[in-house]
Amino acid sequence: EVARRSWQALRADTHRHVIAGHRPVAAELARTGTILMSFHVRRRRLQRVDLTSDGARLRDLGSVRSALDLAARAAADVRDLGAMGRIPGIGERVRAGTRASVERLDRVLLAGMPRGRAFAIVPTQALLSAPWRMLPGLAGAGVVVSPSATMWLQRSRGGPGVEDPVIALIGGPGLGQAARELDVARRVWRRAAHPVRLRRTGRSDHVTTSLRDADLVHICAHGRHDGQAPLMSSLLLADGPFLAHELPSRPRASHVVLAACAVGQAEVGVGDEPLGFAAAMLARGVASVVAPTAPVDDALAEEVMVAYHRELAAGESASTALQRATADRLDAGVFCLYGGDWRVR
């Protein structure tokens, strides 16, 4: 059943898959001032194509095994940071170790990168869950991570943004800060004169309904990534776990914010496809997803999410809003934007 649903999720919007060529991608890069960095493996070497509106350049980054080992170590350190970063006497050592490991990864993945203020990153699938927004070379830049250049183009291209969005805010049990986070987000969007639906004690049907009739859905809940069966990754709601394979097809929601531990992680499945909660949302048709790649402290999540909604409501793009909401905070870099960019008109 899990295998069947896995393929079902991947096929959900297959009819819309048209491989993007260089010209339309370059035109969108020029329009948005974005640089696209696409990673791939050739003859056991990791390579990166830097694509701008002016052309493309290929860079060899060294042994793919070495790069993946560095990425795995950085991911493990980031998970430790989320779990132990605030423990007195331990947190500083964990923080220092995490900073050192992401700096080593940065020197490999971003070697000779072009200068820019906005980046679209298309990693090899094995690097999809890397802590991209923690890399020093991307500090101060808007960053979108997407499984393919085609997805980035399709999900980002849309003119000035969504006009008069409907906002749905959903909370799960057992989070002390959830009520404050959702209440502040509601006030922010109401001041911007947008309709808001708030469910402090959310259920699975609330999530399904919101994905079908709202434009922006924010879910604040405990999250769990299942590395063995990624589509069993879940959000804990009032009526129990809501699993990734329960996501509805063809949702109206174009932007989903998951303030839930580790649900941005993805595993590489059969056919080199990413599988996980955020990846399943992209496969179902959500254009843009914000999610953390590791455990995140409750107080930090509240702080980041409140700042993020304020920036979004003020008209900033999702990539810029997330960059500003997490600026100068190493541990806040676990939040990443996947798919395409998004904004309110």
mmCIF file of C-alpha atoms in Angstrom:
data_model
loop_
_atom_site.group_PDB
_atom_site.id
_atom_site.type_symbol
_atom_site.label_atom_id
_atom_site.label_comp_id
_atom_site.label_asym_id
_atom_site.label_seq_id
_atom_site.Cartn_x
_atom_site.Cartn_y
_atom_site.Cartn_z
ATOM 1 C CA GLU A 1 0.000 0.000 0.000
ATOM 2 C CA VAL A 2 2.857 2.371 0.860
ATOM 3 C CA ALA A 3 4.589 1.549 -2.434
ATOM 4 C CA ARG A 4 1.378 2.127 -4.399
ATOM 5 C CA ARG A 5 0.749 5.459 -2.717
ATOM 6 C CA SER A 6 4.373 6.485 -3.248
ATOM 7 C CA TRP A 7 4.052 6.123 -7.011
ATOM 8 C CA GLN A 8 0.594 7.691 -6.911
ATOM 9 C CA ALA A 9 2.008 10.782 -5.215
ATOM 10 C CA LEU A 10 4.813 11.072 -7.743
ATOM 11 C CA ARG A 11 2.407 10.805 -10.668
ATOM 12 C CA ALA A 12 -0.076 13.332 -9.264
ATOM 13 C CA ASP A 13 0.833 16.132 -11.668
ATOM 14 C CA THR A 14 2.807 14.241 -14.321
ATOM 15 C CA HIS A 15 0.658 15.680 -17.078
ATOM 16 C CA ARG A 16 2.061 19.132 -16.351
ATOM 17 C CA HIS A 17 5.717 18.074 -16.616
ATOM 18 C CA VAL A 18 7.256 19.765 -19.645
ATOM 19 C CA ILE A 19 11.034 19.969 -19.488
ATOM 20 C CA ALA A 20 12.133 23.603 -19.426
ATOM 21 C CA GLY A 21 14.764 24.664 -21.932
ATOM 22 C CA HIS A 22 17.565 27.157 -21.430
ATOM 23 C CA ARG A 23 15.771 30.151 -22.928
ATOM 24 C CA PRO A 24 12.696 30.296 -20.664
ATOM 25 C CA VAL A 25 14.824 29.580 -17.586
ATOM 26 C CA ALA A 26 17.301 32.305 -18.558
ATOM 27 C CA ALA A 27 14.435 34.743 -19.168
ATOM 28 C CA GLU A 28 13.049 34.096 -15.677
ATOM 29 C CA LEU A 29 16.519 34.455 -14.162
ATOM 30 C CA ALA A 30 16.861 37.831 -15.870
ATOM 31 C CA ARG A 31 13.394 38.940 -14.745
ATOM 32 C CA THR A 32 14.004 38.049 -11.102
ATOM 33 C CA GLY A 33 17.740 38.703 -10.848
ATOM 34 C CA THR A 34 18.297 35.090 -9.770
ATOM 35 C CA ILE A 35 21.287 32.804 -10.285
ATOM 36 C CA LEU A 36 20.562 29.098 -10.724
ATOM 37 C CA MET A 37 23.099 26.554 -9.454
ATOM 38 C CA SER A 38 22.423 23.021 -10.650
ATOM 39 C CA PHE A 39 24.389 20.100 -9.187
ATOM 40 C CA HIS A 40 24.920 16.726 -10.852
ATOM 41 C CA VAL A 41 27.227 13.712 -10.730
ATOM 42 C CA ARG A 42 29.420 12.624 -13.632
ATOM 43 C CA ARG A 43 32.028 9.876 -13.405
ATOM 44 C CA ARG A 44 31.972 9.986 -9.605
ATOM 45 C CA ARG A 45 32.679 13.714 -9.627
ATOM 46 C CA LEU A 46 30.271 16.325 -8.297
ATOM 47 C CA GLN A 47 29.759 19.128 -10.778
ATOM 48 C CA ARG A 48 27.832 22.385 -10.690
ATOM 49 C CA VAL A 49 26.372 24.417 -13.518
ATOM 50 C CA ASP A 50 26.032 28.121 -12.724
ATOM 51 C CA LEU A 51 23.330 29.558 -14.955
ATOM 52 C CA THR A 52 22.664 33.282 -15.267
ATOM 53 C CA SER A 53 20.848 35.353 -17.833
ATOM 54 C CA ASP A 54 24.233 35.778 -19.579
ATOM 55 C CA GLY A 55 25.113 32.109 -19.930
ATOM 56 C CA ALA A 56 26.327 29.018 -18.132
ATOM 57 C CA ARG A 57 29.569 27.841 -16.557
ATOM 58 C CA LEU A 58 30.485 24.314 -15.471
ATOM 59 C CA ARG A 59 32.567 23.753 -12.310
ATOM 60 C CA ASP A 60 34.089 20.551 -11.011
ATOM 61 C CA LEU A 61 33.702 20.277 -7.216
ATOM 62 C CA GLY A 62 35.684 17.116 -6.560
ATOM 63 C CA SER A 63 34.810 13.615 -5.388
ATOM 64 C CA VAL A 64 31.084 13.076 -4.968
ATOM 65 C CA ARG A 65 31.705 10.655 -2.092
ATOM 66 C CA SER A 66 33.682 13.294 -0.199
ATOM 67 C CA ALA A 67 30.951 15.881 -0.748
ATOM 68 C CA LEU A 68 28.200 13.515 0.388
ATOM 69 C CA ASP A 69 30.185 12.587 3.505
ATOM 70 C CA LEU A 70 30.548 16.264 4.379
ATOM 71 C CA ALA A 71 26.827 16.819 3.763
ATOM 72 C CA ALA A 72 25.894 13.866 5.985
ATOM 73 C CA ARG A 73 28.129 15.122 8.785
ATOM 74 C CA ALA A 74 26.700 18.643 8.513
ATOM 75 C CA ALA A 75 23.132 17.266 8.570
ATOM 76 C CA ALA A 76 23.901 15.243 11.709
ATOM 77 C CA ASP A 77 25.410 18.296 13.413
ATOM 78 C CA VAL A 78 22.364 20.379 12.472
ATOM 79 C CA ARG A 79 20.092 17.768 14.056
ATOM 80 C CA ASP A 80 22.217 17.882 17.219
ATOM 81 C CA LEU A 81 21.985 21.664 17.218
ATOM 82 C CA GLY A 82 18.201 21.523 17.137
ATOM 83 C CA ALA A 83 18.089 18.984 19.947
ATOM 84 C CA MET A 84 20.845 20.305 22.235
ATOM 85 C CA GLY A 85 21.652 23.825 21.096
ATOM 86 C CA ARG A 86 20.055 25.469 24.143
ATOM 87 C CA ILE A 87 21.443 23.173 26.847
ATOM 88 C CA PRO A 88 23.829 25.144 29.101
ATOM 89 C CA GLY A 89 27.418 23.983 28.805
ATOM 90 C CA ILE A 90 26.691 21.834 25.769
ATOM 91 C CA GLY A 91 24.940 24.195 23.386
ATOM 92 C CA GLU A 92 27.996 26.318 22.605
ATOM 93 C CA ARG A 93 30.118 23.286 21.731
ATOM 94 C CA VAL A 94 27.363 21.895 19.530
ATOM 95 C CA ARG A 95 26.976 25.291 17.880
ATOM 96 C CA ALA A 96 30.718 25.564 17.221
ATOM 97 C CA GLY A 97 30.824 22.064 15.749
ATOM 98 C CA THR A 98 27.842 22.789 13.504
ATOM 99 C CA ARG A 99 29.339 26.039 12.287
ATOM 100 C CA ALA A 100 32.616 24.283 11.435
ATOM 101 C CA SER A 101 30.888 21.474 9.524
ATOM 102 C CA VAL A 102 28.691 23.789 7.433
ATOM 103 C CA GLU A 103 31.736 25.924 6.628
ATOM 104 C CA ARG A 104 33.554 22.839 5.323
ATOM 105 C CA LEU A 105 30.518 21.910 3.241
ATOM 106 C CA ASP A 106 30.291 25.488 1.966
ATOM 107 C CA ARG A 107 33.882 25.401 0.700
ATOM 108 C CA VAL A 108 33.054 22.380 -1.458
ATOM 109 C CA LEU A 109 29.525 23.057 -2.704
ATOM 110 C CA LEU A 110 29.864 26.802 -3.279
ATOM 111 C CA ALA A 111 33.460 26.944 -4.532
ATOM 112 C CA GLY A 112 33.828 29.777 -7.046
ATOM 113 C CA MET A 113 30.125 30.615 -6.919
ATOM 114 C CA PRO A 114 28.972 33.781 -8.691
ATOM 115 C CA ARG A 115 27.892 36.754 -6.610
ATOM 116 C CA GLY A 116 24.200 37.420 -6.319
ATOM 117 C CA ARG A 117 21.320 38.272 -3.996
ATOM 118 C CA ALA A 118 18.920 35.513 -5.069
ATOM 119 C CA PHE A 119 19.681 31.868 -5.822
ATOM 120 C CA ALA A 120 17.722 28.888 -7.096
ATOM 121 C CA ILE A 121 19.479 25.672 -6.098
ATOM 122 C CA VAL A 122 18.843 22.402 -7.919
ATOM 123 C CA PRO A 123 20.793 19.789 -5.944
ATOM 124 C CA THR A 124 21.397 16.157 -6.694
ATOM 125 C CA GLN A 125 18.661 14.325 -4.829
ATOM 126 C CA ALA A 126 21.186 13.094 -2.253
ATOM 127 C CA LEU A 127 21.858 16.735 -1.355
ATOM 128 C CA LEU A 128 18.220 17.847 -1.284
ATOM 129 C CA SER A 129 18.092 17.857 2.543
ATOM 130 C CA ALA A 130 21.471 19.538 3.000
ATOM 131 C CA PRO A 131 21.388 22.630 5.277
ATOM 132 C CA TRP A 132 21.583 25.004 2.317
ATOM 133 C CA ARG A 133 20.469 28.118 4.137
ATOM 134 C CA MET A 134 23.161 27.651 6.796
ATOM 135 C CA LEU A 135 25.985 27.867 4.261
ATOM 136 C CA PRO A 136 27.951 31.111 4.804
ATOM 137 C CA GLY A 137 28.233 31.750 1.068
ATOM 138 C CA LEU A 138 24.447 32.178 0.856
ATOM 139 C CA ALA A 139 24.131 34.497 3.855
ATOM 140 C CA GLY A 140 22.029 37.542 3.047
ATOM 141 C CA ALA A 141 20.612 35.995 -0.129
ATOM 142 C CA GLY A 142 17.152 34.728 -0.957
ATOM 143 C CA VAL A 143 17.353 30.975 -1.550
ATOM 144 C CA VAL A 144 14.916 28.518 -3.141
ATOM 145 C CA VAL A 145 15.760 24.795 -3.289
ATOM 146 C CA SER A 146 13.962 22.824 -5.992
ATOM 147 C CA PRO A 147 14.219 19.236 -7.299
ATOM 148 C CA SER A 148 14.573 20.507 -10.866
ATOM 149 C CA ALA A 149 15.012 23.671 -12.885
ATOM 150 C CA THR A 150 11.686 22.898 -14.550
ATOM 151 C CA MET A 151 9.868 22.831 -11.209
ATOM 152 C CA TRP A 152 11.542 26.066 -10.118
ATOM 153 C CA LEU A 153 10.473 27.754 -13.358
ATOM 154 C CA GLN A 154 6.892 26.454 -13.229
ATOM 155 C CA ARG A 155 6.407 27.225 -9.544
ATOM 156 C CA SER A 156 8.127 30.647 -9.513
ATOM 157 C CA ARG A 157 6.842 32.068 -12.788
ATOM 158 C CA GLY A 158 3.550 33.775 -12.181
ATOM 159 C CA GLY A 159 3.941 37.514 -12.455
ATOM 160 C CA PRO A 160 3.405 39.781 -9.467
ATOM 161 C CA GLY A 161 2.024 37.135 -7.089
ATOM 162 C CA VAL A 162 -1.215 35.970 -5.462
ATOM 163 C CA GLU A 163 -3.849 38.655 -5.059
ATOM 164 C CA ASP A 164 -6.143 38.733 -1.996
ATOM 165 C CA PRO A 165 -5.015 35.373 -0.572
ATOM 166 C CA VAL A 166 -7.107 33.373 1.882
ATOM 167 C CA ILE A 167 -4.988 32.454 4.915
ATOM 168 C CA ALA A 168 -5.492 29.257 6.959
ATOM 169 C CA LEU A 169 -3.696 28.857 10.310
ATOM 170 C CA ILE A 170 -3.748 25.434 11.992
ATOM 171 C CA GLY A 171 -2.283 24.344 15.341
ATOM 172 C CA GLY A 172 -1.507 20.931 16.758
ATOM 173 C CA PRO A 173 -1.493 19.686 20.381
ATOM 174 C CA GLY A 174 1.392 19.772 22.836
ATOM 175 C CA LEU A 175 3.071 22.983 21.694
ATOM 176 C CA GLY A 176 3.040 25.726 24.300
ATOM 177 C CA GLN A 177 3.931 28.501 21.873
ATOM 178 C CA ALA A 178 1.498 27.468 19.132
ATOM 179 C CA ALA A 179 -1.383 29.632 20.328
ATOM 180 C CA ARG A 180 0.807 32.749 20.475
ATOM 181 C CA GLU A 181 2.355 32.036 17.086
ATOM 182 C CA LEU A 182 -1.025 31.577 15.417
ATOM 183 C CA ASP A 183 -2.639 34.572 17.159
ATOM 184 C CA VAL A 184 0.160 36.917 16.090
ATOM 185 C CA ALA A 185 0.060 35.577 12.517
ATOM 186 C CA ARG A 186 -3.704 36.156 12.431
ATOM 187 C CA ARG A 187 -3.304 39.772 13.567
ATOM 188 C CA VAL A 188 -0.581 40.358 10.980
ATOM 189 C CA TRP A 189 -2.739 39.169 8.082
ATOM 190 C CA ARG A 190 -5.898 40.867 9.331
ATOM 191 C CA ARG A 191 -4.031 44.182 9.506
ATOM 192 C CA ALA A 192 -3.151 43.568 5.865
ATOM 193 C CA ALA A 193 -6.902 43.131 5.197
ATOM 194 C CA HIS A 194 -6.738 39.463 4.188
ATOM 195 C CA PRO A 195 -9.300 36.857 5.346
ATOM 196 C CA VAL A 196 -7.928 34.475 7.973
ATOM 197 C CA ARG A 197 -9.255 31.127 9.206
ATOM 198 C CA LEU A 198 -7.801 29.977 12.527
ATOM 199 C CA ARG A 199 -7.961 26.447 13.958
ATOM 200 C CA ARG A 200 -6.063 26.374 17.244
ATOM 201 C CA THR A 201 -6.884 22.678 17.688
ATOM 202 C CA GLY A 202 -6.541 21.374 14.167
ATOM 203 C CA ARG A 203 -7.668 18.005 12.844
ATOM 204 C CA SER A 204 -6.783 16.108 9.704
ATOM 205 C CA ASP A 205 -9.943 17.260 7.932
ATOM 206 C CA HIS A 206 -9.036 20.881 8.697
ATOM 207 C CA VAL A 207 -5.713 20.395 6.911
ATOM 208 C CA THR A 208 -7.322 18.710 3.911
ATOM 209 C CA THR A 209 -10.033 21.370 3.626
ATOM 210 C CA SER A 210 -7.566 24.228 4.010
ATOM 211 C CA LEU A 211 -5.284 22.855 1.302
ATOM 212 C CA ARG A 212 -8.277 22.759 -1.023
ATOM 213 C CA ASP A 213 -9.774 26.205 -0.388
ATOM 214 C CA ALA A 214 -7.024 28.499 0.975
ATOM 215 C CA ASP A 215 -4.005 30.073 -0.711
ATOM 216 C CA LEU A 216 -1.571 30.111 2.210
ATOM 217 C CA VAL A 217 -1.684 27.354 4.823
ATOM 218 C CA HIS A 218 0.423 27.551 7.995
ATOM 219 C CA ILE A 219 0.592 24.456 10.228
ATOM 220 C CA CYS A 220 2.224 24.614 13.654
ATOM 221 C CA ALA A 221 2.533 21.084 15.044
ATOM 222 C CA HIS A 222 4.896 18.362 16.131
ATOM 223 C CA GLY A 223 6.475 16.768 13.070
ATOM 224 C CA ARG A 224 8.129 13.423 12.377
ATOM 225 C CA HIS A 225 10.205 12.371 9.371
ATOM 226 C CA ASP A 226 10.207 8.625 8.686
ATOM 227 C CA GLY A 227 13.458 7.714 6.962
ATOM 228 C CA GLN A 228 12.354 4.137 6.228
ATOM 229 C CA ALA A 229 8.925 4.977 4.797
ATOM 230 C CA PRO A 230 9.040 8.709 3.925
ATOM 231 C CA LEU A 231 5.350 8.934 2.994
ATOM 232 C CA MET A 232 4.571 7.867 6.554
ATOM 233 C CA SER A 233 6.164 11.115 7.743
ATOM 234 C CA SER A 234 3.555 12.998 9.725
ATOM 235 C CA LEU A 235 2.198 16.034 11.531
ATOM 236 C CA LEU A 236 0.602 15.412 14.927
ATOM 237 C CA LEU A 237 -2.916 16.862 15.056
ATOM 238 C CA ALA A 238 -5.767 16.649 17.558
ATOM 239 C CA ASP A 239 -7.123 13.445 15.992
ATOM 240 C CA GLY A 240 -3.720 11.797 15.582
ATOM 241 C CA PRO A 241 -0.925 11.778 12.999
ATOM 242 C CA PHE A 242 -1.664 13.235 9.571
ATOM 243 C CA LEU A 243 0.510 11.276 7.128
ATOM 244 C CA ALA A 244 2.180 12.560 3.967
ATOM 245 C CA HIS A 245 0.325 10.033 1.796
ATOM 246 C CA GLU A 246 -2.996 11.515 2.988
ATOM 247 C CA LEU A 247 -2.324 14.844 1.258
ATOM 248 C CA PRO A 248 -5.034 15.725 -1.277
ATOM 249 C CA SER A 249 -4.279 15.933 -4.999
ATOM 250 C CA ARG A 250 -4.356 19.251 -6.858
ATOM 251 C CA PRO A 251 -4.655 21.567 -3.851
ATOM 252 C CA ARG A 252 -5.557 25.202 -4.281
ATOM 253 C CA ALA A 253 -2.940 26.225 -1.701
ATOM 254 C CA SER A 254 0.117 27.617 -3.467
ATOM 255 C CA HIS A 255 2.202 28.267 -0.347
ATOM 256 C CA VAL A 256 2.422 26.016 2.724
ATOM 257 C CA VAL A 257 4.426 26.779 5.863
ATOM 258 C CA LEU A 258 5.255 23.773 8.044
ATOM 259 C CA ALA A 259 6.430 24.878 11.493
ATOM 260 C CA ALA A 260 7.123 21.259 12.456
ATOM 261 C CA CYS A 261 10.384 19.480 13.230
ATOM 262 C CA ALA A 262 12.308 17.813 10.399
ATOM 263 C CA VAL A 263 9.479 17.595 7.838
ATOM 264 C CA GLY A 264 11.686 19.276 5.224
ATOM 265 C CA GLN A 265 13.884 16.174 5.041
ATOM 266 C CA ALA A 266 13.639 13.908 2.022
ATOM 267 C CA GLU A 267 14.847 10.431 1.116
ATOM 268 C CA VAL A 268 15.822 9.361 -2.386
ATOM 269 C CA GLY A 269 13.391 6.712 -3.602
ATOM 270 C CA VAL A 270 13.212 4.397 -6.595
ATOM 271 C CA GLY A 271 13.644 6.432 -9.759
ATOM 272 C CA ASP A 272 15.777 9.053 -7.968
ATOM 273 C CA GLU A 273 12.671 10.858 -6.707
ATOM 274 C CA PRO A 274 12.657 12.703 -3.364
ATOM 275 C CA LEU A 275 10.168 11.439 -0.785
ATOM 276 C CA GLY A 276 9.157 13.138 2.452
ATOM 277 C CA PHE A 277 6.426 15.406 3.786
ATOM 278 C CA ALA A 278 7.502 18.622 2.042
ATOM 279 C CA ALA A 279 8.470 16.676 -1.105
ATOM 280 C CA ALA A 280 5.018 15.049 -1.169
ATOM 281 C CA MET A 281 3.400 18.481 -1.019
ATOM 282 C CA LEU A 282 5.426 19.596 -4.024
ATOM 283 C CA ALA A 283 4.515 16.396 -5.873
ATOM 284 C CA ARG A 284 0.825 16.994 -5.149
ATOM 285 C CA GLY A 285 1.037 20.437 -6.745
ATOM 286 C CA VAL A 286 1.776 22.946 -3.961
ATOM 287 C CA ALA A 287 4.010 25.553 -5.606
ATOM 288 C CA SER A 288 6.045 26.609 -2.597
ATOM 289 C CA VAL A 289 6.766 25.036 0.814
ATOM 290 C CA VAL A 290 8.683 26.293 3.842
ATOM 291 C CA ALA A 291 9.856 23.543 6.201
ATOM 292 C CA PRO A 292 12.786 22.767 8.531
ATOM 293 C CA THR A 293 15.287 20.036 7.716
ATOM 294 C CA ALA A 294 15.964 19.197 11.381
ATOM 295 C CA PRO A 295 14.445 19.506 14.866
ATOM 296 C CA VAL A 296 13.809 23.111 15.804
ATOM 297 C CA ASP A 297 13.390 24.712 19.217
ATOM 298 C CA ASP A 298 9.800 25.808 19.923
ATOM 299 C CA ALA A 299 10.746 29.355 20.960
ATOM 300 C CA LEU A 300 12.957 29.775 17.888
ATOM 301 C CA ALA A 301 10.198 28.501 15.601
ATOM 302 C CA GLU A 302 7.747 31.011 17.049
ATOM 303 C CA GLU A 303 10.197 33.880 16.612
ATOM 304 C CA VAL A 304 11.052 32.963 13.022
ATOM 305 C CA MET A 305 7.475 32.297 11.937
ATOM 306 C CA VAL A 306 6.108 35.553 13.360
ATOM 307 C CA ALA A 307 8.834 37.542 11.599
ATOM 308 C CA TYR A 308 8.279 35.573 8.396
ATOM 309 C CA HIS A 309 4.555 36.337 8.250
ATOM 310 C CA ARG A 310 5.183 40.024 8.906
ATOM 311 C CA GLU A 311 7.550 40.180 5.931
ATOM 312 C CA LEU A 312 5.173 38.207 3.693
ATOM 313 C CA ALA A 313 2.196 40.380 4.617
ATOM 314 C CA ALA A 314 4.273 43.460 3.796
ATOM 315 C CA GLY A 315 4.691 42.175 0.228
ATOM 316 C CA GLU A 316 8.132 40.560 0.337
ATOM 317 C CA SER A 317 8.781 37.369 -1.600
ATOM 318 C CA ALA A 318 8.936 34.163 0.418
ATOM 319 C CA SER A 319 12.690 33.798 -0.182
ATOM 320 C CA THR A 320 13.428 37.345 0.985
ATOM 321 C CA ALA A 321 11.006 37.089 3.913
ATOM 322 C CA LEU A 322 12.662 33.881 5.126
ATOM 323 C CA GLN A 323 16.131 35.362 4.756
ATOM 324 C CA ARG A 324 15.171 38.393 6.836
ATOM 325 C CA ALA A 325 13.338 36.326 9.455
ATOM 326 C CA THR A 326 16.381 34.126 10.005
ATOM 327 C CA ALA A 327 19.202 36.640 9.523
ATOM 328 C CA ASP A 328 22.254 36.165 11.776
ATOM 329 C CA ARG A 329 20.766 33.045 13.413
ATOM 330 C CA LEU A 330 22.666 29.848 12.625
ATOM 331 C CA ASP A 331 20.026 27.544 14.101
ATOM 332 C CA ALA A 332 17.217 29.347 12.239
ATOM 333 C CA GLY A 333 18.844 28.258 8.970
ATOM 334 C CA VAL A 334 17.093 24.878 9.291
ATOM 335 C CA PHE A 335 14.034 26.513 7.696
ATOM 336 C CA CYS A 336 14.244 26.252 3.914
ATOM 337 C CA LEU A 337 12.046 27.266 0.988
ATOM 338 C CA TYR A 338 11.324 24.453 -1.482
ATOM 339 C CA GLY A 339 9.795 24.437 -4.950
ATOM 340 C CA GLY A 340 9.434 28.017 -6.130
ATOM 341 C CA ASP A 341 9.218 31.534 -4.782
ATOM 342 C CA TRP A 342 5.911 33.103 -3.730
ATOM 343 C CA ARG A 343 4.513 36.478 -2.789
ATOM 344 C CA VAL A 344 1.324 38.360 -2.032
ATOM 345 C CA ARG A 345 0.288 41.003 -4.513
#
